[in-house]
């Protein structure tokens, strides 16, 4: 659930940054993330080159599921049965996310030590928190200067 919230906040902040006429570069974001994870998880360049493509593949698959969750939450279902179906679908998507984590963590543990995979997971979370804090500060400055319109 924390991951869903973090990714949702990340997407919102990305939209806010774009609304301020600042350009978000997916390539720069990806390069910064890889560099941060490599440093924070103490990966050698060989380890990073092995594990990062798998990590990126995991994130791409997660993004597809997050998009489905976002679409699911865009409109409130009408009636109890429709709400029940939405909850079941949401739970199913959450289980898919968790299973992706399990499957990809196992793949990464075959490439690098479990302690490094753990550090990769922690580094990703720290990176996203730091990015959101930076974007929030920029958004708040824009709001105060009247650039929010």
PDB file of C-alpha atoms in Angstrom:
ATOM      1  CA  UNK A   1       0.000   0.000   0.000  1.00  0.00           C
ATOM      2  CA  UNK A   2       2.861   2.366   0.816  1.00  0.00           C
ATOM      3  CA  UNK A   3       4.318   1.690  -2.611  1.00  0.00           C
ATOM      4  CA  UNK A   4       1.001   2.514  -4.292  1.00  0.00           C
ATOM      5  CA  UNK A   5       0.811   5.789  -2.393  1.00  0.00           C
ATOM      6  CA  UNK A   6       4.431   6.604  -3.187  1.00  0.00           C
ATOM      7  CA  UNK A   7       3.979   5.966  -6.908  1.00  0.00           C
ATOM      8  CA  UNK A   8       0.703   7.908  -6.954  1.00  0.00           C
ATOM      9  CA  UNK A   9       2.375  10.853  -5.251  1.00  0.00           C
ATOM     10  CA  UNK A  10       5.269  10.593  -7.668  1.00  0.00           C
ATOM     11  CA  UNK A  11       2.902  10.835 -10.627  1.00  0.00           C
ATOM     12  CA  UNK A  12       1.061  13.798  -9.100  1.00  0.00           C
ATOM     13  CA  UNK A  13       4.309  15.605  -8.420  1.00  0.00           C
ATOM     14  CA  UNK A  14       5.481  14.898 -11.968  1.00  0.00           C
ATOM     15  CA  UNK A  15       2.331  16.518 -13.309  1.00  0.00           C
ATOM     16  CA  UNK A  16       2.849  19.519 -11.034  1.00  0.00           C
ATOM     17  CA  UNK A  17       6.398  19.957 -12.235  1.00  0.00           C
ATOM     18  CA  UNK A  18       5.255  19.805 -15.849  1.00  0.00           C
ATOM     19  CA  UNK A  19       2.542  22.356 -15.098  1.00  0.00           C
ATOM     20  CA  UNK A  20       5.239  24.791 -13.984  1.00  0.00           C
ATOM     21  CA  UNK A  21       6.816  24.772 -17.456  1.00  0.00           C
ATOM     22  CA  UNK A  22       9.709  22.691 -16.203  1.00  0.00           C
ATOM     23  CA  UNK A  23      10.570  19.738 -18.345  1.00  0.00           C
ATOM     24  CA  UNK A  24      10.552  16.313 -16.740  1.00  0.00           C
ATOM     25  CA  UNK A  25      13.044  14.061 -18.445  1.00  0.00           C
ATOM     26  CA  UNK A  26      12.300  10.349 -18.052  1.00  0.00           C
ATOM     27  CA  UNK A  27      15.823   9.603 -19.262  1.00  0.00           C
ATOM     28  CA  UNK A  28      17.399  11.854 -16.620  1.00  0.00           C
ATOM     29  CA  UNK A  29      15.093  10.453 -13.949  1.00  0.00           C
ATOM     30  CA  UNK A  30      16.081   6.897 -14.904  1.00  0.00           C
ATOM     31  CA  UNK A  31      19.800   7.748 -14.970  1.00  0.00           C
ATOM     32  CA  UNK A  32      19.569   9.515 -11.603  1.00  0.00           C
ATOM     33  CA  UNK A  33      17.681   6.573 -10.103  1.00  0.00           C
ATOM     34  CA  UNK A  34      20.246   4.071 -11.382  1.00  0.00           C
ATOM     35  CA  UNK A  35      23.157   6.170 -10.093  1.00  0.00           C
ATOM     36  CA  UNK A  36      21.483   6.634  -6.705  1.00  0.00           C
ATOM     37  CA  UNK A  37      20.663   2.950  -6.305  1.00  0.00           C
ATOM     38  CA  UNK A  38      24.133   1.920  -7.455  1.00  0.00           C
ATOM     39  CA  UNK A  39      25.750   4.198  -4.875  1.00  0.00           C
ATOM     40  CA  UNK A  40      23.347   3.561  -1.990  1.00  0.00           C
ATOM     41  CA  UNK A  41      23.301  -0.230  -2.449  1.00  0.00           C
ATOM     42  CA  UNK A  42      27.099  -0.283  -2.926  1.00  0.00           C
ATOM     43  CA  UNK A  43      26.769  -2.068  -6.247  1.00  0.00           C
ATOM     44  CA  UNK A  44      29.784  -2.516  -8.466  1.00  0.00           C
ATOM     45  CA  UNK A  45      29.269  -1.345 -12.045  1.00  0.00           C
ATOM     46  CA  UNK A  46      29.101  -5.014 -13.106  1.00  0.00           C
ATOM     47  CA  UNK A  47      26.415  -5.755 -10.503  1.00  0.00           C
ATOM     48  CA  UNK A  48      24.448  -2.668 -11.513  1.00  0.00           C
ATOM     49  CA  UNK A  49      24.644  -3.629 -15.187  1.00  0.00           C
ATOM     50  CA  UNK A  50      23.316  -7.106 -14.362  1.00  0.00           C
ATOM     51  CA  UNK A  51      20.551  -6.252 -11.912  1.00  0.00           C
ATOM     52  CA  UNK A  52      19.304  -2.872 -13.133  1.00  0.00           C
ATOM     53  CA  UNK A  53      17.647  -4.151 -16.358  1.00  0.00           C
ATOM     54  CA  UNK A  54      15.655  -6.608 -14.222  1.00  0.00           C
ATOM     55  CA  UNK A  55      14.799  -3.837 -11.772  1.00  0.00           C
ATOM     56  CA  UNK A  56      13.668  -1.595 -14.659  1.00  0.00           C
ATOM     57  CA  UNK A  57      11.560  -4.426 -16.105  1.00  0.00           C
ATOM     58  CA  UNK A  58       9.864  -4.828 -12.713  1.00  0.00           C
ATOM     59  CA  UNK A  59       9.071  -1.111 -12.589  1.00  0.00           C
ATOM     60  CA  UNK A  60       7.615  -1.167 -16.115  1.00  0.00           C
ATOM     61  CA  UNK A  61       5.309  -4.048 -15.209  1.00  0.00           C
ATOM     62  CA  UNK A  62       4.324  -2.294 -11.972  1.00  0.00           C
ATOM     63  CA  UNK A  63       3.510   0.851 -13.942  1.00  0.00           C
ATOM     64  CA  UNK A  64       0.985  -1.087 -16.056  1.00  0.00           C
ATOM     65  CA  UNK A  65      -0.767  -2.292 -12.901  1.00  0.00           C
ATOM     66  CA  UNK A  66      -0.665   1.174 -11.312  1.00  0.00           C
ATOM     67  CA  UNK A  67      -2.308   2.564 -14.452  1.00  0.00           C
ATOM     68  CA  UNK A  68      -5.103  -0.006 -14.112  1.00  0.00           C
ATOM     69  CA  UNK A  69      -5.532   0.950 -10.448  1.00  0.00           C
ATOM     70  CA  UNK A  70      -5.640   4.630 -11.323  1.00  0.00           C
ATOM     71  CA  UNK A  71      -8.307   4.026 -13.970  1.00  0.00           C
ATOM     72  CA  UNK A  72     -10.268   1.901 -11.532  1.00  0.00           C
ATOM     73  CA  UNK A  73     -10.271   4.739  -9.010  1.00  0.00           C
ATOM     74  CA  UNK A  74     -11.217   7.490 -11.448  1.00  0.00           C
ATOM     75  CA  UNK A  75     -14.963   6.955 -11.150  1.00  0.00           C
ATOM     76  CA  UNK A  76     -16.842   5.869  -8.067  1.00  0.00           C
ATOM     77  CA  UNK A  77     -18.930   2.800  -8.845  1.00  0.00           C
ATOM     78  CA  UNK A  78     -22.669   3.203  -8.431  1.00  0.00           C
ATOM     79  CA  UNK A  79     -24.330   0.729  -6.114  1.00  0.00           C
ATOM     80  CA  UNK A  80     -23.133  -1.795  -3.632  1.00  0.00           C
ATOM     81  CA  UNK A  81     -22.512  -4.589  -6.156  1.00  0.00           C
ATOM     82  CA  UNK A  82     -20.419  -2.334  -8.408  1.00  0.00           C
ATOM     83  CA  UNK A  83     -18.428  -1.174  -5.357  1.00  0.00           C
ATOM     84  CA  UNK A  84     -17.869  -4.781  -4.365  1.00  0.00           C
ATOM     85  CA  UNK A  85     -16.588  -5.600  -7.869  1.00  0.00           C
ATOM     86  CA  UNK A  86     -14.260  -2.579  -7.781  1.00  0.00           C
ATOM     87  CA  UNK A  87     -12.869  -3.684  -4.413  1.00  0.00           C
ATOM     88  CA  UNK A  88     -12.299  -7.214  -5.710  1.00  0.00           C
ATOM     89  CA  UNK A  89     -10.508  -5.838  -8.790  1.00  0.00           C
ATOM     90  CA  UNK A  90      -8.401  -3.474  -6.675  1.00  0.00           C
ATOM     91  CA  UNK A  91      -7.418  -6.334  -4.354  1.00  0.00           C
ATOM     92  CA  UNK A  92      -6.564  -8.498  -7.356  1.00  0.00           C
ATOM     93  CA  UNK A  93      -4.296  -5.777  -8.754  1.00  0.00           C
ATOM     94  CA  UNK A  94      -2.602  -5.372  -5.365  1.00  0.00           C
ATOM     95  CA  UNK A  95      -1.920  -9.103  -5.270  1.00  0.00           C
ATOM     96  CA  UNK A  96      -0.435  -8.899  -8.772  1.00  0.00           C
ATOM     97  CA  UNK A  97       1.884  -6.132  -7.570  1.00  0.00           C
ATOM     98  CA  UNK A  98       3.034  -8.182  -4.598  1.00  0.00           C
ATOM     99  CA  UNK A  99       3.580 -11.262  -6.769  1.00  0.00           C
ATOM    100  CA  UNK A 100       5.682  -9.195  -9.181  1.00  0.00           C
ATOM    101  CA  UNK A 101       7.801  -8.077  -6.233  1.00  0.00           C
ATOM    102  CA  UNK A 102       8.279 -11.665  -5.081  1.00  0.00           C
ATOM    103  CA  UNK A 103       9.147 -12.939  -8.570  1.00  0.00           C
ATOM    104  CA  UNK A 104      11.572 -10.139  -9.387  1.00  0.00           C
ATOM    105  CA  UNK A 105      13.227 -10.126  -5.991  1.00  0.00           C
ATOM    106  CA  UNK A 106      13.972 -13.832  -6.505  1.00  0.00           C
ATOM    107  CA  UNK A 107      15.476 -13.046  -9.920  1.00  0.00           C
ATOM    108  CA  UNK A 108      17.636 -10.277  -8.507  1.00  0.00           C
ATOM    109  CA  UNK A 109      18.838 -12.444  -5.595  1.00  0.00           C
ATOM    110  CA  UNK A 110      20.222 -14.858  -8.197  1.00  0.00           C
ATOM    111  CA  UNK A 111      22.294 -11.977  -9.612  1.00  0.00           C
ATOM    112  CA  UNK A 112      23.476 -10.211  -6.455  1.00  0.00           C
ATOM    113  CA  UNK A 113      23.346 -10.984  -2.744  1.00  0.00           C
ATOM    114  CA  UNK A 114      20.082 -10.743  -0.819  1.00  0.00           C
ATOM    115  CA  UNK A 115      21.563  -7.937   1.269  1.00  0.00           C
ATOM    116  CA  UNK A 116      22.193  -5.920  -1.890  1.00  0.00           C
ATOM    117  CA  UNK A 117      18.658  -6.563  -3.157  1.00  0.00           C
ATOM    118  CA  UNK A 118      17.397  -5.341   0.202  1.00  0.00           C
ATOM    119  CA  UNK A 119      19.551  -2.212  -0.141  1.00  0.00           C
ATOM    120  CA  UNK A 120      18.248  -1.687  -3.689  1.00  0.00           C
ATOM    121  CA  UNK A 121      14.676  -1.774  -2.358  1.00  0.00           C
ATOM    122  CA  UNK A 122      15.500   0.686   0.416  1.00  0.00           C
ATOM    123  CA  UNK A 123      17.430   2.983  -1.931  1.00  0.00           C
ATOM    124  CA  UNK A 124      14.515   3.120  -4.372  1.00  0.00           C
ATOM    125  CA  UNK A 125      12.166   4.205  -1.590  1.00  0.00           C
ATOM    126  CA  UNK A 126      14.595   6.870  -0.352  1.00  0.00           C
ATOM    127  CA  UNK A 127      15.140   8.159  -3.888  1.00  0.00           C
ATOM    128  CA  UNK A 128      11.413   8.592  -4.505  1.00  0.00           C
ATOM    129  CA  UNK A 129      10.919  10.351  -1.168  1.00  0.00           C
ATOM    130  CA  UNK A 130      13.776  12.749  -1.890  1.00  0.00           C
ATOM    131  CA  UNK A 131      12.502  13.461  -5.397  1.00  0.00           C
ATOM    132  CA  UNK A 132       9.005  14.184  -4.104  1.00  0.00           C
ATOM    133  CA  UNK A 133      10.370  16.511  -1.429  1.00  0.00           C
ATOM    134  CA  UNK A 134      12.332  18.400  -4.062  1.00  0.00           C
ATOM    135  CA  UNK A 135       9.351  18.611  -6.401  1.00  0.00           C
ATOM    136  CA  UNK A 136       7.093  19.686  -3.567  1.00  0.00           C
ATOM    137  CA  UNK A 137       9.449  22.520  -2.676  1.00  0.00           C
ATOM    138  CA  UNK A 138       9.498  23.634  -6.301  1.00  0.00           C
ATOM    139  CA  UNK A 139       5.721  23.366  -6.508  1.00  0.00           C
ATOM    140  CA  UNK A 140       5.279  25.374  -3.321  1.00  0.00           C
ATOM    141  CA  UNK A 141       7.608  28.111  -4.610  1.00  0.00           C
ATOM    142  CA  UNK A 142       5.599  28.247  -7.836  1.00  0.00           C
ATOM    143  CA  UNK A 143       2.364  28.447  -5.887  1.00  0.00           C
ATOM    144  CA  UNK A 144       3.663  31.328  -3.791  1.00  0.00           C
ATOM    145  CA  UNK A 145       4.841  33.204  -6.894  1.00  0.00           C
ATOM    146  CA  UNK A 146       1.494  32.728  -8.623  1.00  0.00           C
ATOM    147  CA  UNK A 147       2.785  30.214 -11.185  1.00  0.00           C
ATOM    148  CA  UNK A 148       0.109  27.678 -10.304  1.00  0.00           C
ATOM    149  CA  UNK A 149      -2.364  29.043 -12.847  1.00  0.00           C
TER     150      UNK A 149
END
